Amino acid sequence: MVKLSVNVDHIATIREARKSHEPDPVAAAILAELAGALGITFHLREDRRHIQDRDVEILRKVCTTRLDMEMAATEDMIKIAIKHRPDIVTLVPERIEEITTEGGLNVVKNEKSIGRVIQKLHAEKLVVSIFVDPEIDQVRAAARDRADFIEINTGKYAETKKEKERARELFSIEKAAMEGQKLGLRIAAGHGLNYVNVKPVARVKGVEELNIGHSIIARASLVGMERAVREMLSLIT
Ligand code: PXP
């Protein structure tokens, strides 16, 4: 059965909109685990737009499933990963101007430098995943770099509106997963998955884990709305 790792970044996005103490992504992580999530994911960005260093510290202490730290392959981030020891480190590209991660890491182009980062993390006995587009060459480069996992980027599949194109994107994901498995990589997938488009990806052979954030946080904010309003009314009426 495919596992769900819940990305709690956007709970922190709401908190940071007011530079407040609530909502706390740590509380969201605990609730997600109680609801059956088998992993918690966060992305510590260089600009700290959502997750903060304090969150990383506390998440590491309280998460009892599997903690996945997404990060850029920089020296600063490597130090933080070594300090806090997430159960898995996922290397992602990062641009300060982007709203969200825009694509997979170009492992083909940066094979040597990414390989060196993986070596450093492996030397600290950390498990490493690389976020890659569903392209055979990228999967092969990730295997040559000795990644433990790849996380296949489902962003294009999720964005595509036309059915034929979506089927083509799904096929690319299937082929990438098959190639990864053949090369001994473990396979995750994620980005842009939601309640409408997730099922076909969950059925892709070899995919053992899905990483989902925005859609779950978006739904949580609405399905909890009635109760939140009722609780406030009960205080003032
Ligand atoms: N996987 C990676 C590598 C990501 O960067 C993100 C977004 O932070 C996700 C999965 C989750 O994407 P979404 O928030 O669209 O579910």
PDB file of C-alpha atoms and ligand atoms in Angstrom:
ATOM      1  CA  MET A   1       0.000   0.000   0.000  1.00  0.00           C
ATOM      2  CA  VAL A   2       1.268   3.460  -0.852  1.00  0.00           C
ATOM      3  CA  LYS A   3       2.235   5.625   2.134  1.00  0.00           C
ATOM      4  CA  LEU A   4       1.208   9.242   2.610  1.00  0.00           C
ATOM      5  CA  SER A   5       3.674  11.845   3.788  1.00  0.00           C
ATOM      6  CA  VAL A   6       1.925  15.103   4.623  1.00  0.00           C
ATOM      7  CA  ASN A   7       3.751  18.330   3.832  1.00  0.00           C
ATOM      8  CA  VAL A   8       2.968  20.887   6.559  1.00  0.00           C
ATOM      9  CA  ASP A   9       4.653  23.923   4.931  1.00  0.00           C
ATOM     10  CA  HIS A  10       1.434  25.794   4.278  1.00  0.00           C
ATOM     11  CA  ILE A  11       0.283  25.678   7.869  1.00  0.00           C
ATOM     12  CA  ALA A  12       3.442  27.694   8.459  1.00  0.00           C
ATOM     13  CA  THR A  13       2.548  29.914   5.474  1.00  0.00           C
ATOM     14  CA  ILE A  14      -0.661  30.938   7.272  1.00  0.00           C
ATOM     15  CA  ARG A  15       1.256  31.578  10.499  1.00  0.00           C
ATOM     16  CA  GLU A  16       3.895  33.655   8.723  1.00  0.00           C
ATOM     17  CA  ALA A  17       1.190  35.769   7.009  1.00  0.00           C
ATOM     18  CA  ARG A  18       0.755  37.374  10.460  1.00  0.00           C
ATOM     19  CA  LYS A  19       4.166  36.568  11.942  1.00  0.00           C
ATOM     20  CA  SER A  20       2.099  34.964  14.667  1.00  0.00           C
ATOM     21  CA  HIS A  21       2.442  31.782  16.719  1.00  0.00           C
ATOM     22  CA  GLU A  22      -0.566  30.081  15.109  1.00  0.00           C
ATOM     23  CA  PRO A  23      -1.312  27.819  13.382  1.00  0.00           C
ATOM     24  CA  ASP A  24       1.677  25.718  14.353  1.00  0.00           C
ATOM     25  CA  PRO A  25       2.967  23.239  11.738  1.00  0.00           C
ATOM     26  CA  VAL A  26       4.137  21.058  14.611  1.00  0.00           C
ATOM     27  CA  ALA A  27       0.530  20.665  15.834  1.00  0.00           C
ATOM     28  CA  ALA A  28      -0.538  19.909  12.244  1.00  0.00           C
ATOM     29  CA  ALA A  29       2.166  17.253  11.985  1.00  0.00           C
ATOM     30  CA  ILE A  30       0.997  15.556  15.172  1.00  0.00           C
ATOM     31  CA  LEU A  31      -2.626  15.554  13.983  1.00  0.00           C
ATOM     32  CA  ALA A  32      -1.594  14.215  10.557  1.00  0.00           C
ATOM     33  CA  GLU A  33       0.276  11.363  12.232  1.00  0.00           C
ATOM     34  CA  LEU A  34      -2.726  10.638  14.471  1.00  0.00           C
ATOM     35  CA  ALA A  35      -4.894  10.479  11.346  1.00  0.00           C
ATOM     36  CA  GLY A  36      -2.631   7.836   9.835  1.00  0.00           C
ATOM     37  CA  ALA A  37      -0.004   9.703   7.813  1.00  0.00           C
ATOM     38  CA  LEU A  38       3.147   7.631   7.710  1.00  0.00           C
ATOM     39  CA  GLY A  39       5.413  10.606   7.182  1.00  0.00           C
ATOM     40  CA  ILE A  40       5.726  14.343   7.671  1.00  0.00           C
ATOM     41  CA  THR A  41       7.457  16.514   5.097  1.00  0.00           C
ATOM     42  CA  PHE A  42       8.664  20.097   5.308  1.00  0.00           C
ATOM     43  CA  HIS A  43      10.769  22.331   3.096  1.00  0.00           C
ATOM     44  CA  LEU A  44      13.180  24.601   4.911  1.00  0.00           C
ATOM     45  CA  ARG A  45      13.710  27.373   2.378  1.00  0.00           C
ATOM     46  CA  GLU A  46      16.644  29.705   2.348  1.00  0.00           C
ATOM     47  CA  ASP A  47      14.253  32.689   2.678  1.00  0.00           C
ATOM     48  CA  ARG A  48      12.374  30.986   5.566  1.00  0.00           C
ATOM     49  CA  ARG A  49       9.076  32.013   4.003  1.00  0.00           C
ATOM     50  CA  HIS A  50       7.156  29.322   5.863  1.00  0.00           C
ATOM     51  CA  ILE A  51       9.012  26.700   7.902  1.00  0.00           C
ATOM     52  CA  GLN A  52      11.396  28.236  10.477  1.00  0.00           C
ATOM     53  CA  ASP A  53      14.451  26.735  12.156  1.00  0.00           C
ATOM     54  CA  ARG A  54      12.483  26.341  15.385  1.00  0.00           C
ATOM     55  CA  ASP A  55       9.941  24.176  13.523  1.00  0.00           C
ATOM     56  CA  VAL A  56      12.668  21.846  12.306  1.00  0.00           C
ATOM     57  CA  GLU A  57      13.983  21.418  15.802  1.00  0.00           C
ATOM     58  CA  ILE A  58      10.583  20.630  17.310  1.00  0.00           C
ATOM     59  CA  LEU A  59       9.347  18.518  14.388  1.00  0.00           C
ATOM     60  CA  ARG A  60      12.428  16.341  14.798  1.00  0.00           C
ATOM     61  CA  LYS A  61      11.599  15.868  18.473  1.00  0.00           C
ATOM     62  CA  VAL A  62       7.892  15.089  18.120  1.00  0.00           C
ATOM     63  CA  CYS A  63       7.439  13.272  14.816  1.00  0.00           C
ATOM     64  CA  THR A  64       7.227   9.569  15.399  1.00  0.00           C
ATOM     65  CA  THR A  65       6.708   8.398  11.815  1.00  0.00           C
ATOM     66  CA  ARG A  66       9.234   9.534   9.238  1.00  0.00           C
ATOM     67  CA  LEU A  67      10.485  13.067   8.867  1.00  0.00           C
ATOM     68  CA  ASP A  68      11.375  14.202   5.349  1.00  0.00           C
ATOM     69  CA  MET A  69      13.355  17.430   5.014  1.00  0.00           C
ATOM     70  CA  GLU A  70      13.220  19.008   1.558  1.00  0.00           C
ATOM     71  CA  MET A  71      16.133  21.335   0.970  1.00  0.00           C
ATOM     72  CA  ALA A  72      18.388  22.942  -1.590  1.00  0.00           C
ATOM     73  CA  ALA A  73      21.774  21.283  -1.984  1.00  0.00           C
ATOM     74  CA  THR A  74      23.707  24.051  -0.209  1.00  0.00           C
ATOM     75  CA  GLU A  75      26.362  23.910   2.491  1.00  0.00           C
ATOM     76  CA  ASP A  76      24.120  25.726   4.993  1.00  0.00           C
ATOM     77  CA  MET A  77      21.302  23.240   4.476  1.00  0.00           C
ATOM     78  CA  ILE A  78      23.648  20.272   4.666  1.00  0.00           C
ATOM     79  CA  LYS A  79      24.786  21.520   8.089  1.00  0.00           C
ATOM     80  CA  ILE A  80      21.187  21.858   9.294  1.00  0.00           C
ATOM     81  CA  ALA A  81      20.311  18.368   8.031  1.00  0.00           C
ATOM     82  CA  ILE A  82      23.333  16.891   9.779  1.00  0.00           C
ATOM     83  CA  LYS A  83      22.381  18.684  12.992  1.00  0.00           C
ATOM     84  CA  HIS A  84      18.739  17.610  13.065  1.00  0.00           C
ATOM     85  CA  ARG A  85      18.981  14.253  11.313  1.00  0.00           C
ATOM     86  CA  PRO A  86      15.673  13.928   9.443  1.00  0.00           C
ATOM     87  CA  ASP A  87      14.838  10.357   8.439  1.00  0.00           C
ATOM     88  CA  ILE A  88      15.175  11.368   4.813  1.00  0.00           C
ATOM     89  CA  VAL A  89      16.615  14.386   3.023  1.00  0.00           C
ATOM     90  CA  THR A  90      15.033  15.302  -0.305  1.00  0.00           C
ATOM     91  CA  LEU A  91      17.171  17.506  -2.532  1.00  0.00           C
ATOM     92  CA  VAL A  92      15.114  20.001  -4.502  1.00  0.00           C
ATOM     93  CA  PRO A  93      15.961  22.971  -6.720  1.00  0.00           C
ATOM     94  CA  GLU A  94      15.145  26.312  -5.143  1.00  0.00           C
ATOM     95  CA  ARG A  95      14.696  29.763  -6.627  1.00  0.00           C
ATOM     96  CA  ILE A  96      13.902  32.685  -4.380  1.00  0.00           C
ATOM     97  CA  GLU A  97      11.424  34.097  -6.951  1.00  0.00           C
ATOM     98  CA  GLU A  98       9.388  30.902  -7.268  1.00  0.00           C
ATOM     99  CA  ILE A  99       6.014  30.450  -5.595  1.00  0.00           C
ATOM    100  CA  THR A 100       6.587  26.711  -5.215  1.00  0.00           C
ATOM    101  CA  THR A 101       9.161  24.196  -6.441  1.00  0.00           C
ATOM    102  CA  GLU A 102       8.973  24.525 -10.197  1.00  0.00           C
ATOM    103  CA  GLY A 103      10.530  21.306 -11.400  1.00  0.00           C
ATOM    104  CA  GLY A 104      12.884  18.502 -10.598  1.00  0.00           C
ATOM    105  CA  LEU A 105      16.597  18.880  -9.960  1.00  0.00           C
ATOM    106  CA  ASN A 106      18.655  18.745 -13.128  1.00  0.00           C
ATOM    107  CA  VAL A 107      20.778  15.793 -12.025  1.00  0.00           C
ATOM    108  CA  VAL A 108      22.075  15.187 -15.545  1.00  0.00           C
ATOM    109  CA  LYS A 109      23.606  18.659 -15.694  1.00  0.00           C
ATOM    110  CA  ASN A 110      24.835  18.726 -12.078  1.00  0.00           C
ATOM    111  CA  GLU A 111      25.708  15.081 -11.619  1.00  0.00           C
ATOM    112  CA  LYS A 112      29.086  15.693  -9.998  1.00  0.00           C
ATOM    113  CA  SER A 113      28.033  18.380  -7.529  1.00  0.00           C
ATOM    114  CA  ILE A 114      24.855  16.539  -6.520  1.00  0.00           C
ATOM    115  CA  GLY A 115      26.900  13.352  -6.177  1.00  0.00           C
ATOM    116  CA  ARG A 116      29.235  15.138  -3.779  1.00  0.00           C
ATOM    117  CA  VAL A 117      26.315  16.394  -1.667  1.00  0.00           C
ATOM    118  CA  ILE A 118      24.889  12.868  -1.511  1.00  0.00           C
ATOM    119  CA  GLN A 119      28.278  11.540  -0.429  1.00  0.00           C
ATOM    120  CA  LYS A 120      28.433  14.096   2.393  1.00  0.00           C
ATOM    121  CA  LEU A 121      24.946  13.162   3.594  1.00  0.00           C
ATOM    122  CA  HIS A 122      25.656   9.438   3.276  1.00  0.00           C
ATOM    123  CA  ALA A 123      28.829   9.898   5.307  1.00  0.00           C
ATOM    124  CA  GLU A 124      26.498  11.076   8.096  1.00  0.00           C
ATOM    125  CA  LYS A 125      24.270   8.036   7.531  1.00  0.00           C
ATOM    126  CA  LEU A 126      21.403  10.117   6.192  1.00  0.00           C
ATOM    127  CA  VAL A 127      19.007   8.694   3.594  1.00  0.00           C
ATOM    128  CA  VAL A 128      18.827  10.826   0.450  1.00  0.00           C
ATOM    129  CA  SER A 129      16.112  11.334  -2.128  1.00  0.00           C
ATOM    130  CA  ILE A 130      16.294  13.512  -5.228  1.00  0.00           C
ATOM    131  CA  PHE A 131      13.251  15.283  -6.659  1.00  0.00           C
ATOM    132  CA  VAL A 132      13.391  14.588 -10.397  1.00  0.00           C
ATOM    133  CA  ASP A 133      11.210  15.138 -13.424  1.00  0.00           C
ATOM    134  CA  PRO A 134       9.837  11.917 -14.914  1.00  0.00           C
ATOM    135  CA  GLU A 135      12.640  11.553 -17.453  1.00  0.00           C
ATOM    136  CA  ILE A 136      14.708   8.409 -17.894  1.00  0.00           C
ATOM    137  CA  ASP A 137      18.013  10.319 -18.129  1.00  0.00           C
ATOM    138  CA  GLN A 138      17.372  12.084 -14.822  1.00  0.00           C
ATOM    139  CA  VAL A 139      16.489   8.798 -13.126  1.00  0.00           C
ATOM    140  CA  ARG A 140      19.667   7.184 -14.432  1.00  0.00           C
ATOM    141  CA  ALA A 141      21.787  10.129 -13.254  1.00  0.00           C
ATOM    142  CA  ALA A 142      20.173   9.898  -9.787  1.00  0.00           C
ATOM    143  CA  ALA A 143      21.095   6.211  -9.655  1.00  0.00           C
ATOM    144  CA  ARG A 144      24.680   6.948 -10.745  1.00  0.00           C
ATOM    145  CA  ASP A 145      24.829   9.537  -7.964  1.00  0.00           C
ATOM    146  CA  ARG A 146      23.788   6.771  -5.551  1.00  0.00           C
ATOM    147  CA  ALA A 147      20.599   8.376  -4.291  1.00  0.00           C
ATOM    148  CA  ASP A 148      18.506   6.069  -2.133  1.00  0.00           C
ATOM    149  CA  PHE A 149      15.167   7.362  -3.390  1.00  0.00           C
ATOM    150  CA  ILE A 150      13.866   9.462  -6.197  1.00  0.00           C
ATOM    151  CA  GLU A 151      10.739  11.526  -5.782  1.00  0.00           C
ATOM    152  CA  ILE A 152       9.101  11.791  -9.190  1.00  0.00           C
ATOM    153  CA  ASN A 153       7.734  15.238  -9.911  1.00  0.00           C
ATOM    154  CA  THR A 154       4.022  14.927 -10.664  1.00  0.00           C
ATOM    155  CA  GLY A 155       3.630  18.682 -11.188  1.00  0.00           C
ATOM    156  CA  LYS A 156       3.190  18.542 -14.946  1.00  0.00           C
ATOM    157  CA  TYR A 157       0.728  15.651 -14.688  1.00  0.00           C
ATOM    158  CA  ALA A 158      -1.255  17.634 -12.117  1.00  0.00           C
ATOM    159  CA  GLU A 159      -1.270  20.871 -14.121  1.00  0.00           C
ATOM    160  CA  THR A 160      -2.274  19.365 -17.437  1.00  0.00           C
ATOM    161  CA  LYS A 161      -5.914  19.934 -18.262  1.00  0.00           C
ATOM    162  CA  LYS A 162      -6.234  17.814 -21.422  1.00  0.00           C
ATOM    163  CA  GLU A 163      -6.940  14.146 -20.825  1.00  0.00           C
ATOM    164  CA  LYS A 164      -4.621  12.906 -23.567  1.00  0.00           C
ATOM    165  CA  GLU A 165      -1.714  14.937 -22.238  1.00  0.00           C
ATOM    166  CA  ARG A 166      -2.422  13.811 -18.708  1.00  0.00           C
ATOM    167  CA  ALA A 167      -2.325  10.184 -19.865  1.00  0.00           C
ATOM    168  CA  ARG A 168       1.023  10.911 -21.522  1.00  0.00           C
ATOM    169  CA  GLU A 169       2.374  12.466 -18.322  1.00  0.00           C
ATOM    170  CA  LEU A 170       1.155   9.497 -16.298  1.00  0.00           C
ATOM    171  CA  PHE A 171       2.931   7.173 -18.716  1.00  0.00           C
ATOM    172  CA  SER A 172       6.180   9.146 -18.199  1.00  0.00           C
ATOM    173  CA  ILE A 173       5.757   8.745 -14.426  1.00  0.00           C
ATOM    174  CA  GLU A 174       5.199   5.008 -14.863  1.00  0.00           C
ATOM    175  CA  LYS A 175       8.279   4.642 -17.062  1.00  0.00           C
ATOM    176  CA  ALA A 176      10.431   6.681 -14.658  1.00  0.00           C
ATOM    177  CA  ALA A 177       9.247   4.579 -11.711  1.00  0.00           C
ATOM    178  CA  MET A 178       9.975   1.366 -13.606  1.00  0.00           C
ATOM    179  CA  GLU A 179      13.464   2.540 -14.580  1.00  0.00           C
ATOM    180  CA  GLY A 180      14.169   3.676 -11.015  1.00  0.00           C
ATOM    181  CA  GLN A 181      13.139   0.336  -9.580  1.00  0.00           C
ATOM    182  CA  LYS A 182      15.252  -1.488 -12.135  1.00  0.00           C
ATOM    183  CA  LEU A 183      18.243   0.554 -10.975  1.00  0.00           C
ATOM    184  CA  GLY A 184      17.596  -0.212  -7.303  1.00  0.00           C
ATOM    185  CA  LEU A 185      16.096   3.152  -6.354  1.00  0.00           C
ATOM    186  CA  ARG A 186      13.125   3.461  -4.049  1.00  0.00           C
ATOM    187  CA  ILE A 187      10.321   5.565  -5.494  1.00  0.00           C
ATOM    188  CA  ALA A 188       8.211   8.396  -4.122  1.00  0.00           C
ATOM    189  CA  ALA A 189       6.104  10.892  -6.081  1.00  0.00           C
ATOM    190  CA  GLY A 190       4.543  14.243  -5.451  1.00  0.00           C
ATOM    191  CA  HIS A 191       3.716  17.843  -6.279  1.00  0.00           C
ATOM    192  CA  GLY A 192       0.331  19.195  -7.234  1.00  0.00           C
ATOM    193  CA  LEU A 193      -1.523  16.038  -6.230  1.00  0.00           C
ATOM    194  CA  ASN A 194      -5.068  16.560  -5.013  1.00  0.00           C
ATOM    195  CA  TYR A 195      -8.308  14.734  -4.249  1.00  0.00           C
ATOM    196  CA  VAL A 196      -9.218  14.588  -7.951  1.00  0.00           C
ATOM    197  CA  ASN A 197      -5.951  13.542  -9.595  1.00  0.00           C
ATOM    198  CA  VAL A 198      -4.208  11.389  -6.980  1.00  0.00           C
ATOM    199  CA  LYS A 199      -5.650   7.929  -7.667  1.00  0.00           C
ATOM    200  CA  PRO A 200      -3.848   7.036 -10.910  1.00  0.00           C
ATOM    201  CA  VAL A 201      -0.505   8.098  -9.374  1.00  0.00           C
ATOM    202  CA  ALA A 202      -1.179   6.054  -6.228  1.00  0.00           C
ATOM    203  CA  ARG A 203      -1.566   3.005  -8.490  1.00  0.00           C
ATOM    204  CA  VAL A 204       1.718   3.445 -10.357  1.00  0.00           C
ATOM    205  CA  LYS A 205       3.786   0.304  -9.883  1.00  0.00           C
ATOM    206  CA  GLY A 206       6.798   0.852  -7.664  1.00  0.00           C
ATOM    207  CA  VAL A 207       5.642   4.125  -6.101  1.00  0.00           C
ATOM    208  CA  GLU A 208       5.757   3.483  -2.390  1.00  0.00           C
ATOM    209  CA  GLU A 209       5.073   6.965  -1.078  1.00  0.00           C
ATOM    210  CA  LEU A 210       3.188  10.128  -2.020  1.00  0.00           C
ATOM    211  CA  ASN A 211       4.139  13.542  -0.752  1.00  0.00           C
ATOM    212  CA  ILE A 212       1.116  15.842  -0.573  1.00  0.00           C
ATOM    213  CA  GLY A 213       0.819  19.285   0.974  1.00  0.00           C
ATOM    214  CA  HIS A 214      -1.161  22.151  -0.485  1.00  0.00           C
ATOM    215  CA  SER A 215      -4.325  20.258  -1.299  1.00  0.00           C
ATOM    216  CA  ILE A 216      -4.590  18.633   2.140  1.00  0.00           C
ATOM    217  CA  ILE A 217      -3.964  21.926   3.956  1.00  0.00           C
ATOM    218  CA  ALA A 218      -6.451  23.709   1.657  1.00  0.00           C
ATOM    219  CA  ARG A 219      -9.145  21.143   2.376  1.00  0.00           C
ATOM    220  CA  ALA A 220      -8.400  21.121   6.095  1.00  0.00           C
ATOM    221  CA  SER A 221      -8.912  24.897   6.201  1.00  0.00           C
ATOM    222  CA  LEU A 222     -12.407  24.492   4.758  1.00  0.00           C
ATOM    223  CA  VAL A 223     -13.671  21.308   6.374  1.00  0.00           C
ATOM    224  CA  GLY A 224     -12.718  22.784   9.730  1.00  0.00           C
ATOM    225  CA  MET A 225     -14.405  26.141   9.006  1.00  0.00           C
ATOM    226  CA  GLU A 226     -17.878  25.376  10.378  1.00  0.00           C
ATOM    227  CA  ARG A 227     -16.533  24.048  13.649  1.00  0.00           C
ATOM    228  CA  ALA A 228     -14.169  27.006  14.081  1.00  0.00           C
ATOM    229  CA  VAL A 229     -17.020  29.499  13.536  1.00  0.00           C
ATOM    230  CA  ARG A 230     -19.349  27.592  15.877  1.00  0.00           C
ATOM    231  CA  GLU A 231     -16.693  27.564  18.600  1.00  0.00           C
ATOM    232  CA  MET A 232     -16.179  31.333  18.287  1.00  0.00           C
ATOM    233  CA  LEU A 233     -19.953  31.948  18.331  1.00  0.00           C
ATOM    234  CA  SER A 234     -20.290  29.872  21.474  1.00  0.00           C
ATOM    235  CA  LEU A 235     -17.838  32.208  23.180  1.00  0.00           C
ATOM    236  CA  ILE A 236     -19.578  35.433  22.219  1.00  0.00           C
ATOM    237  CA  THR A 237     -23.273  34.626  22.194  1.00  0.00           C
TER     238      THR A 237
HETATM  239  N1  PXP B   1       7.366  17.246  -3.278  1.00  0.00           N
HETATM  240  C1  PXP B   1       8.237  18.274  -3.372  1.00  0.00           C
HETATM  241  C2  PXP B   1       9.650  17.977  -3.721  1.00  0.00           C
HETATM  242  C3  PXP B   1       7.822  19.590  -3.129  1.00  0.00           C
HETATM  243  O1  PXP B   1       8.715  20.595  -3.220  1.00  0.00           O
HETATM  244  C4  PXP B   1       6.486  19.835  -2.756  1.00  0.00           C
HETATM  245  C5  PXP B   1       6.049  21.221  -2.443  1.00  0.00           C
HETATM  246  O2  PXP B   1       6.726  21.702  -1.347  1.00  0.00           O
HETATM  247  C6  PXP B   1       5.623  18.730  -2.655  1.00  0.00           C
HETATM  248  C7  PXP B   1       6.078  17.457  -2.940  1.00  0.00           C
HETATM  249  C8  PXP B   1       4.196  18.892  -2.252  1.00  0.00           C
HETATM  250  O3  PXP B   1       3.513  19.554  -3.265  1.00  0.00           O
HETATM  251  P1  PXP B   1       2.032  20.073  -3.007  1.00  0.00           P
HETATM  252  O4  PXP B   1       2.106  21.089  -1.924  1.00  0.00           O
HETATM  253  O5  PXP B   1       1.634  20.631  -4.333  1.00  0.00           O
HETATM  254  O6  PXP B   1       1.219  18.867  -2.617  1.00  0.00           O
END
